[in-house]
Coordinates of C-alpha atoms in Angstrom, one line a residue:
Chain A
D1 CA 8.9 11.9 10.9
T2 CA 6.8 9.2 9.2
E3 CA 7.3 10.5 5.7
V4 CA 8.4 8.6 2.6
T5 CA 9.2 11.0 -0.2
Q6 CA 9.2 10.2 -3.9
T7 CA 10.4 12.1 -7.0
P8 CA 9.3 13.0 -9.5
K9 CA 5.6 13.3 -8.8
H10 CA 4.8 12.9 -12.5
L11 CA 6.8 11.4 -15.4
V12 CA 6.1 11.1 -19.1
M13 CA 8.6 9.0 -21.1
G14 CA 8.9 7.4 -24.5
M15 CA 9.5 3.8 -25.0
T16 CA 13.2 4.4 -25.8
N17 CA 13.9 6.6 -22.8
K18 CA 15.8 5.8 -19.7
K19 CA 14.6 7.4 -16.5
S20 CA 14.8 6.8 -12.7
L21 CA 12.4 7.0 -9.9
K22 CA 13.7 8.0 -6.4
C23 CA 12.4 7.2 -2.9
E24 CA 13.7 8.4 0.4
Q25 CA 12.8 7.7 4.1
H26 CA 14.5 8.7 7.3
M27 CA 12.5 6.6 9.8
G28 CA 15.4 4.1 10.1
H29 CA 13.4 1.4 8.3
R30 CA 15.5 -1.4 7.0
A31 CA 12.8 -2.8 4.6
M32 CA 11.9 -0.9 1.5
Y33 CA 9.5 -1.8 -1.3
W34 CA 8.4 -0.9 -4.8
Y35 CA 4.8 -1.4 -5.8
K36 CA 2.9 -0.8 -9.0
Q37 CA -0.8 0.3 -8.9
K38 CA -3.2 0.5 -11.8
A39 CA -6.4 2.5 -11.6
K40 CA -9.1 1.0 -9.3
K41 CA -6.8 -1.9 -8.3
P42 CA -4.8 -2.5 -5.1
P43 CA -1.0 -2.1 -5.1
E44 CA 1.0 -5.0 -6.6
L45 CA 4.4 -5.8 -5.1
M46 CA 7.4 -5.5 -7.4
F47 CA 10.5 -5.6 -5.3
V48 CA 11.5 -5.9 -1.6
Y49 CA 14.8 -4.8 -0.1
S50 CA 15.9 -5.9 3.3
Y51 CA 19.0 -4.4 4.9
E52 CA 19.9 -2.9 1.4
K53 CA 19.8 -6.3 -0.3
L54 CA 17.3 -7.4 -2.8
S55 CA 15.1 -9.9 -1.0
I56 CA 12.1 -10.4 -3.3
N57 CA 11.6 -9.9 -7.0
E58 CA 8.1 -10.7 -8.0
S59 CA 9.1 -11.8 -11.6
V60 CA 9.3 -8.2 -12.7
P61 CA 10.5 -7.7 -16.3
S62 CA 14.2 -6.6 -16.6
R63 CA 13.2 -3.3 -18.0
F64 CA 12.6 -2.4 -14.4
S65 CA 15.9 -2.3 -12.4
P66 CA 15.9 -1.5 -8.6
E67 CA 18.8 -0.2 -6.6
C68 CA 19.3 0.5 -2.9
P69 CA 22.3 2.8 -2.5
N70 CA 22.0 3.0 1.2
S71 CA 19.5 2.4 4.0
S72 CA 17.5 5.6 3.3
L73 CA 17.3 5.6 -0.5
L74 CA 15.6 3.4 -3.1
N75 CA 15.7 3.9 -6.8
L76 CA 13.9 2.3 -9.7
H77 CA 15.6 2.5 -13.1
L78 CA 13.4 2.4 -16.1
H79 CA 14.4 1.5 -19.6
A80 CA 12.5 0.6 -22.8
L81 CA 9.2 0.6 -21.1
Q82 CA 5.9 -0.3 -22.7
P83 CA 2.7 1.7 -22.7
E84 CA 1.1 -0.9 -20.4
D85 CA 3.7 0.0 -17.8
S86 CA 1.9 3.3 -17.3
A87 CA 0.7 3.3 -13.6
L88 CA 1.2 4.8 -10.2
Y89 CA 4.5 3.6 -8.8
L90 CA 4.6 3.5 -5.0
C91 CA 7.6 3.2 -2.7
A92 CA 7.1 2.0 0.9
S93 CA 9.1 1.2 3.9
S94 CA 8.7 -0.7 7.2
Q95 CA 10.6 -1.8 10.2
R96 CA 12.3 -5.1 9.8
G97 CA 11.9 -7.8 12.4
L98 CA 8.9 -6.2 14.1
A99 CA 5.7 -8.3 14.1
G100 CA 2.9 -6.3 12.8
A101 CA 5.0 -3.3 11.6
G102 CA 2.9 -1.1 9.3
W103 CA 4.0 -0.2 5.8
Y104 CA 4.5 3.6 5.1
F105 CA 3.9 4.6 1.6
G106 CA 5.1 7.5 -0.4
P107 CA 2.8 9.7 -2.5
G108 CA 3.8 7.8 -5.7
T109 CA 5.1 8.7 -9.1
R110 CA 2.4 8.8 -11.8
L111 CA 4.2 7.4 -14.9
L112 CA 2.9 7.7 -18.5
V113 CA 4.7 5.7 -21.2
L114 CA 4.0 7.0 -24.7
Chain B
T1 CA -7.4 -15.1 -6.7
Q2 CA -7.9 -12.5 -4.0
L3 CA -7.0 -14.0 -0.6
L4 CA -8.6 -11.1 1.2
E5 CA -12.2 -10.3 0.2
Q6 CA -13.5 -6.8 1.0
S7 CA -17.1 -5.8 1.1
P8 CA -18.8 -3.8 0.0
Q9 CA -16.9 -2.7 -3.0
F10 CA -18.6 0.7 -2.9
L11 CA -20.4 2.6 -0.2
S12 CA -22.1 6.0 -0.5
I13 CA -23.6 7.6 2.6
Q14 CA -24.6 10.9 4.0
E15 CA -22.6 12.9 6.5
G16 CA -23.3 11.8 10.1
E17 CA -24.2 8.2 9.2
N18 CA -22.3 5.1 10.3
L19 CA -20.6 2.6 8.1
T20 CA -18.8 -0.7 8.3
V21 CA -16.3 -2.3 5.9
Y22 CA -15.4 -5.9 6.1
C23 CA -12.3 -7.8 5.2
N24 CA -12.6 -11.6 5.1
S25 CA -10.3 -14.5 4.3
S26 CA -10.1 -18.3 4.7
S27 CA -6.4 -17.9 5.6
V28 CA -4.9 -16.9 9.0
F29 CA -2.8 -13.8 9.0
S30 CA -0.2 -12.8 11.6
S31 CA -1.2 -9.1 11.2
L32 CA -3.8 -7.1 9.4
Q33 CA -3.4 -3.5 8.3
W34 CA -5.9 -0.9 7.2
Y35 CA -5.1 1.9 4.8
R36 CA -7.0 4.9 3.3
Q37 CA -6.0 6.1 -0.2
E38 CA -7.1 9.3 -2.0
P39 CA -6.9 9.6 -5.8
G40 CA -3.4 10.1 -7.1
E41 CA -1.8 9.6 -3.6
G42 CA -0.2 6.7 -1.8
P43 CA -2.1 4.6 0.8
V44 CA -1.9 6.0 4.3
L45 CA -1.6 3.6 7.2
L46 CA -4.5 3.8 9.6
V47 CA -3.9 0.9 12.0
T48 CA -2.2 -2.5 12.4
V49 CA -3.8 -5.3 14.4
V50 CA -1.9 -8.4 15.4
T51 CA -3.8 -10.2 18.2
G52 CA -7.0 -12.2 17.6
G53 CA -10.0 -10.3 19.0
E54 CA -8.1 -7.1 19.2
V55 CA -10.1 -3.9 19.0
K56 CA -8.4 -0.5 18.3
K57 CA -10.0 2.9 18.2
L58 CA -8.7 5.9 16.3
K59 CA -11.1 8.8 17.0
R60 CA -14.3 7.9 15.1
L61 CA -12.7 4.7 13.5
T62 CA -12.9 1.4 15.2
F63 CA -10.9 -1.6 13.9
Q64 CA -11.5 -5.2 15.0
F65 CA -9.4 -8.3 14.2
G66 CA -11.3 -11.6 14.3
D67 CA -10.7 -14.1 17.0
A68 CA -9.3 -16.6 14.5
R69 CA -7.2 -13.8 12.7
K70 CA -9.0 -14.5 9.4
D71 CA -11.1 -11.4 9.2
S72 CA -11.3 -7.8 10.2
S73 CA -13.7 -4.9 10.2
L74 CA -13.5 -1.1 10.1
H75 CA -16.4 0.9 11.6
I76 CA -16.7 4.6 11.1
T77 CA -19.1 6.5 13.4
A78 CA -20.7 9.8 12.3
A79 CA -18.9 9.8 8.9
Q80 CA -17.6 13.1 7.6
P81 CA -16.8 14.2 4.0
G82 CA -13.1 13.9 4.9
D83 CA -13.5 10.2 5.4
T84 CA -14.1 9.8 1.7
G85 CA -11.5 7.5 0.1
L86 CA -10.5 4.0 -0.9
Y87 CA -10.1 1.8 2.1
L88 CA -7.7 -1.1 1.7
C89 CA -7.1 -4.0 4.1
A90 CA -3.8 -5.9 3.8
G91 CA -2.7 -9.0 5.6
G92 CA 0.8 -10.2 6.5
K93 CA 1.9 -13.8 7.2
A94 CA 4.9 -14.8 9.2
D95 CA 6.0 -17.4 6.6
S96 CA 6.0 -14.9 3.7
W97 CA 7.6 -11.8 5.2
G98 CA 7.6 -8.8 2.9
K99 CA 4.5 -9.8 1.0
L100 CA 1.3 -8.0 2.0
Q101 CA -1.9 -9.5 0.6
F102 CA -4.2 -6.6 -0.3
G103 CA -7.9 -6.7 -0.6
A104 CA -9.5 -5.1 -3.7
G105 CA -10.6 -2.1 -1.7
T106 CA -13.8 -0.4 -0.7
Q107 CA -14.6 3.0 -2.2
V108 CA -16.3 5.2 0.4
V109 CA -18.1 8.4 -0.5
V110 CA -19.5 10.7 2.2
T111 CA -21.6 13.5 0.9
P112 CA -22.4 16.6 3.0

């Protein structure tokens, strides 16, 4: 099973809403990632979790709050977003400690902030 | 500044033709990955190369990692409409684990 699942597939929210994105993998990967992708651009790294601990935060605004409840789950809590935060949000996972391990991406959540 | 330069940015070919996409950098990478992404979907991992000079084949796709580990190429033989997509290369460095450097991507369109 090389699948990363993400829910919801689509999300529309107002600037005062609170919502959460969810990601799950059962490949035993101990590294998980959140990326943001705008149209016609490559993915941009937001957060990295290694062994369920936040390892990298790429200076992401605090209105994005990641959480890793266990080794299979990754959440991204959203609050008071701006219209410019509209994008495809991608979750990924990889093996930790294996040189050249590939990243496995989920299908993404298409977010629209009104 | 894009550490990984992909070329061309866009490629439109007829079914049955061959194509090559290039990924170049002035930096050395410990690994290089290739992905294909379709609209509204996440990137799908095609291959990872880690050894300079390494060549990997995946059916009609051939991937090469440069001897100096600064560049890579993806060659598709007898392209099919199902090969249409955005091809992304991404490099990893041992001293910056967790951070993949993505190229800007090459949009490939294969028409029947």
